[in-house]
Amino acid sequence: MILKDYHEGLKKYILFYFSLYEVQFISLTNCSVIDKGKVLIFPLFLGVTSVFAVWHIFFQMASLDNIMDFTYNFNLSSAGFQTIITLLTILSSKTKFLTILEYLEDISTSNAEYFAEARENYLKNSISIAWHILRIFFIVSTVASIPVLVFGLYQTDFVSPLYYKLPGLSSNSTFYYPANIILQPIHYFLLMETIVATDLLIIIYLFYFRGEFYVINAVAELLTEKSILETNYERILLMIHKAHTTTLTNYSILYDVLWHFYCQKFFVVTLYLCASIFVFMKVTNSSIIGIILLAFVIAQLLLLCVPGQLIYNCSELLRNTLYSILWYEMKLKDQKDLLTMMITAERTIQPGTIAIGQISIITFVQVNIDLLGKFSGFAHTLA
């Protein structure tokens, strides 16, 4: 596959994401309330089913002795409400995403000298990774959901895959079993697929920017060769400056959304951590459930931190390349332009959010050190 093929596939995914969650497949009516309210269909469904999980914890559970029951519904409700907020944030920022998509369309189809060849190499490699991640994540999340639901069915004697029962529906009702058994898998699959789809949307955009930064770096490396400086360096420098400025401008648009996205994600991961700590405090004969929960938290943190680190690495590489350019062979005017680029390149290019700061692999290590400290403390207590 060539760059254009990968781009078309990812572009279709991005447009389908907004089409699906804005319910554009339902034709427009003459009622503006209905047309504008369609966007709330998925959030309302997730909200109602998340309330069912909360209701189960507070009113249907006789005790907290069943750890799986509690953790299922605690994490289910936490993930549900966080997904609603994230989904509404993404949909309200649709204009920003589509503006950036136009820019991504331009760089993916551009035939600009020097850049076209570099993009066919570096940008194609980066978005091909995003394409494979997209397919793998959807397959894994779908397949992994099946044993989770089957285990819940087994534990509840084939009544409710997610443990909760629909409020107000008596066990003597004809609809009791079919309503619980049909609705809850729909709830779980919709929640999981929405989480994965939204995460992948952000990851796709980040990998595009990662690839473009590597492209700019590859073209900038030409200016470290004296033979290039003796021929056409002014034009190359101008093209690099324009590409770098345009990339930073579009990344700034994305950063406004990333700030909210990472804030919401880290908040819900903290709630997952609270659930795992509760398991360690409650279970006195086995800590395997808590270990599984901690592993899940670590996997979530890795997914959050790695893309930020990748963006930082490529921007750092570009910064170093700019310092390696043979500036002393240039005219004074071009030296000033290069200096401007070097100052701009000093800006940190990676996601960040409140209380956490810049998101990188260092964030992942710091949080995991804290997790291991808590794990050791609870393990010592249980011993």
PDB file of C-alpha atoms in Angstrom, residues 156 182 276 378:
ATOM      1  CA  THR A 156     -25.252 -14.918  37.953  1.00  0.00           C
ATOM      2  CA  ILE A 182     -29.966  -8.652  25.590  1.00  0.00           C
ATOM      3  CA  SER A 276      -7.842  -2.115  42.807  1.00  0.00           C
ATOM      4  CA  PHE A 378      -0.758  -3.794  50.785  1.00  0.00           C
TER       5      PHE A 378
END
